[in-house]
Amino acid sequence: MSEWVLKQSWGLPVLLAFLMVVFVFESRKAFKAYKEKRRFELGWALLFALVALLAMIVLVAY
């Protein structure tokens, strides 16, 4: 199914937009957790932000 989505004319821009929203949301969440010294939430937010960033890089390079 993911191959079908990427072959559509709207597939790549929609996936990149979704990943950008996830990246921004998780980055803001990580910053807030850092300010409030909540390490567990900071770790998960950073993990998801990095995964979204790496996925965007892979999609663009693909």
Short mmCIF file of N, CA and C in Angstrom, two decimals:
data_model
loop_
_atom_site.label_atom_id
_atom_site.label_comp_id
_atom_site.label_asym_id
_atom_site.label_seq_id
_atom_site.Cartn_x
_atom_site.Cartn_y
_atom_site.Cartn_z
N MET A 1 0.83 -1.20 0.00
CA MET A 1 0.00 0.00 0.00
C MET A 1 0.87 1.26 0.00
N SER A 2 1.97 1.26 0.75
CA SER A 2 2.81 2.46 0.79
C SER A 2 3.40 2.78 -0.58
N GLU A 3 3.70 1.75 -1.35
CA GLU A 3 4.21 1.98 -2.70
C GLU A 3 3.14 2.63 -3.57
N TRP A 4 1.89 2.22 -3.40
CA TRP A 4 0.78 2.81 -4.15
C TRP A 4 0.63 4.28 -3.80
N VAL A 5 0.74 4.60 -2.50
CA VAL A 5 0.59 5.99 -2.06
C VAL A 5 1.70 6.85 -2.65
N LEU A 6 2.92 6.34 -2.65
CA LEU A 6 4.03 7.13 -3.17
C LEU A 6 3.95 7.35 -4.67
N LYS A 7 3.29 6.45 -5.39
CA LYS A 7 3.17 6.59 -6.84
C LYS A 7 2.08 7.58 -7.25
N GLN A 8 1.22 7.95 -6.32
CA GLN A 8 0.18 8.94 -6.62
C GLN A 8 0.81 10.32 -6.70
N SER A 9 0.19 11.21 -7.45
CA SER A 9 0.74 12.56 -7.59
C SER A 9 0.68 13.33 -6.27
N TRP A 10 -0.28 12.99 -5.41
CA TRP A 10 -0.44 13.69 -4.14
C TRP A 10 0.26 12.96 -3.00
N GLY A 11 0.78 11.77 -3.22
CA GLY A 11 1.30 10.92 -2.15
C GLY A 11 2.46 11.52 -1.40
N LEU A 12 3.50 11.91 -2.11
CA LEU A 12 4.69 12.43 -1.45
C LEU A 12 4.44 13.75 -0.72
N PRO A 13 3.77 14.73 -1.33
CA PRO A 13 3.53 15.98 -0.58
C PRO A 13 2.67 15.76 0.66
N VAL A 14 1.68 14.87 0.58
CA VAL A 14 0.82 14.63 1.75
C VAL A 14 1.62 13.96 2.86
N LEU A 15 2.43 12.97 2.51
CA LEU A 15 3.25 12.30 3.53
C LEU A 15 4.27 13.26 4.14
N LEU A 16 4.88 14.08 3.32
CA LEU A 16 5.85 15.05 3.85
C LEU A 16 5.17 16.08 4.76
N ALA A 17 3.98 16.53 4.38
CA ALA A 17 3.26 17.48 5.23
C ALA A 17 2.89 16.84 6.56
N PHE A 18 2.42 15.60 6.53
CA PHE A 18 2.08 14.91 7.77
C PHE A 18 3.31 14.74 8.66
N LEU A 19 4.43 14.33 8.08
CA LEU A 19 5.64 14.16 8.87
C LEU A 19 6.16 15.49 9.41
N MET A 20 5.98 16.56 8.66
CA MET A 20 6.39 17.88 9.14
C MET A 20 5.56 18.30 10.34
N VAL A 21 4.24 18.04 10.29
CA VAL A 21 3.37 18.36 11.42
C VAL A 21 3.79 17.54 12.64
N VAL A 22 4.06 16.26 12.45
CA VAL A 22 4.50 15.41 13.57
C VAL A 22 5.82 15.93 14.14
N PHE A 23 6.75 16.29 13.26
CA PHE A 23 8.04 16.79 13.72
C PHE A 23 7.89 18.07 14.53
N VAL A 24 7.11 19.01 14.05
CA VAL A 24 6.93 20.28 14.76
C VAL A 24 6.22 20.04 16.09
N PHE A 25 5.17 19.22 16.08
CA PHE A 25 4.43 18.94 17.31
C PHE A 25 5.34 18.29 18.35
N GLU A 26 6.09 17.29 17.95
CA GLU A 26 6.95 16.58 18.90
C GLU A 26 8.12 17.46 19.36
N SER A 27 8.63 18.31 18.50
CA SER A 27 9.70 19.22 18.90
C SER A 27 9.22 20.21 19.95
N ARG A 28 8.02 20.74 19.75
CA ARG A 28 7.46 21.66 20.74
C ARG A 28 7.18 20.95 22.06
N LYS A 29 6.70 19.71 21.95
CA LYS A 29 6.44 18.92 23.15
C LYS A 29 7.74 18.62 23.90
N ALA A 30 8.81 18.33 23.15
CA ALA A 30 10.11 18.07 23.77
C ALA A 30 10.64 19.32 24.47
N PHE A 31 10.50 20.47 23.83
CA PHE A 31 10.96 21.72 24.44
C PHE A 31 10.21 22.01 25.73
N LYS A 32 8.90 21.78 25.71
CA LYS A 32 8.09 22.00 26.90
C LYS A 32 8.49 21.03 28.01
N ALA A 33 8.72 19.77 27.66
CA ALA A 33 9.14 18.78 28.66
C ALA A 33 10.51 19.12 29.22
N TYR A 34 11.39 19.65 28.39
CA TYR A 34 12.72 20.05 28.86
C TYR A 34 12.62 21.19 29.87
N LYS A 35 11.77 22.16 29.57
CA LYS A 35 11.60 23.29 30.49
C LYS A 35 11.03 22.85 31.82
N GLU A 36 10.13 21.85 31.78
CA GLU A 36 9.48 21.38 33.01
C GLU A 36 10.24 20.22 33.65
N LYS A 37 11.39 19.87 33.10
CA LYS A 37 12.27 18.82 33.61
C LYS A 37 11.56 17.46 33.73
N ARG A 38 10.79 17.12 32.70
CA ARG A 38 10.15 15.80 32.65
C ARG A 38 10.93 14.97 31.64
N ARG A 39 11.85 14.17 32.13
CA ARG A 39 12.79 13.45 31.28
C ARG A 39 12.13 12.35 30.46
N PHE A 40 11.17 11.65 31.03
CA PHE A 40 10.53 10.55 30.30
C PHE A 40 9.82 11.08 29.05
N GLU A 41 9.02 12.13 29.21
CA GLU A 41 8.31 12.72 28.07
C GLU A 41 9.29 13.35 27.09
N LEU A 42 10.37 13.90 27.60
CA LEU A 42 11.40 14.49 26.73
C LEU A 42 12.01 13.42 25.83
N GLY A 43 12.32 12.28 26.40
CA GLY A 43 12.93 11.21 25.63
C GLY A 43 12.02 10.71 24.52
N TRP A 44 10.76 10.47 24.85
CA TRP A 44 9.82 9.97 23.82
C TRP A 44 9.56 11.02 22.75
N ALA A 45 9.43 12.27 23.15
CA ALA A 45 9.19 13.33 22.17
C ALA A 45 10.38 13.48 21.23
N LEU A 46 11.58 13.42 21.77
CA LEU A 46 12.77 13.51 20.92
C LEU A 46 12.87 12.31 19.99
N LEU A 47 12.54 11.13 20.49
CA LEU A 47 12.58 9.94 19.65
C LEU A 47 11.63 10.06 18.47
N PHE A 48 10.38 10.47 18.73
CA PHE A 48 9.40 10.59 17.65
C PHE A 48 9.77 11.72 16.68
N ALA A 49 10.32 12.81 17.21
CA ALA A 49 10.75 13.91 16.33
C ALA A 49 11.88 13.45 15.41
N LEU A 50 12.82 12.71 15.95
CA LEU A 50 13.93 12.22 15.12
C LEU A 50 13.46 11.21 14.09
N VAL A 51 12.54 10.34 14.47
CA VAL A 51 12.00 9.37 13.51
C VAL A 51 11.27 10.10 12.37
N ALA A 52 10.49 11.12 12.70
CA ALA A 52 9.79 11.89 11.67
C ALA A 52 10.79 12.60 10.76
N LEU A 53 11.84 13.16 11.34
CA LEU A 53 12.85 13.85 10.54
C LEU A 53 13.57 12.87 9.61
N LEU A 54 13.95 11.73 10.12
CA LEU A 54 14.62 10.72 9.29
C LEU A 54 13.69 10.22 8.19
N ALA A 55 12.42 10.05 8.49
CA ALA A 55 11.46 9.61 7.47
C ALA A 55 11.34 10.65 6.37
N MET A 56 11.34 11.93 6.73
CA MET A 56 11.28 12.99 5.70
C MET A 56 12.54 12.95 4.83
N ILE A 57 13.69 12.76 5.44
CA ILE A 57 14.93 12.71 4.66
C ILE A 57 14.91 11.52 3.71
N VAL A 58 14.46 10.37 4.19
CA VAL A 58 14.40 9.19 3.33
C VAL A 58 13.42 9.39 2.19
N LEU A 59 12.27 9.99 2.46
CA LEU A 59 11.28 10.22 1.39
C LEU A 59 11.80 11.17 0.32
N VAL A 60 12.49 12.20 0.76
CA VAL A 60 13.02 13.18 -0.21
C VAL A 60 14.16 12.55 -1.02
N ALA A 61 14.99 11.76 -0.37
CA ALA A 61 16.11 11.14 -1.07
C ALA A 61 15.65 9.99 -1.97
N TYR A 62 14.50 9.41 -1.67
CA TYR A 62 13.96 8.29 -2.44
C TYR A 62 13.44 8.79 -3.75
#
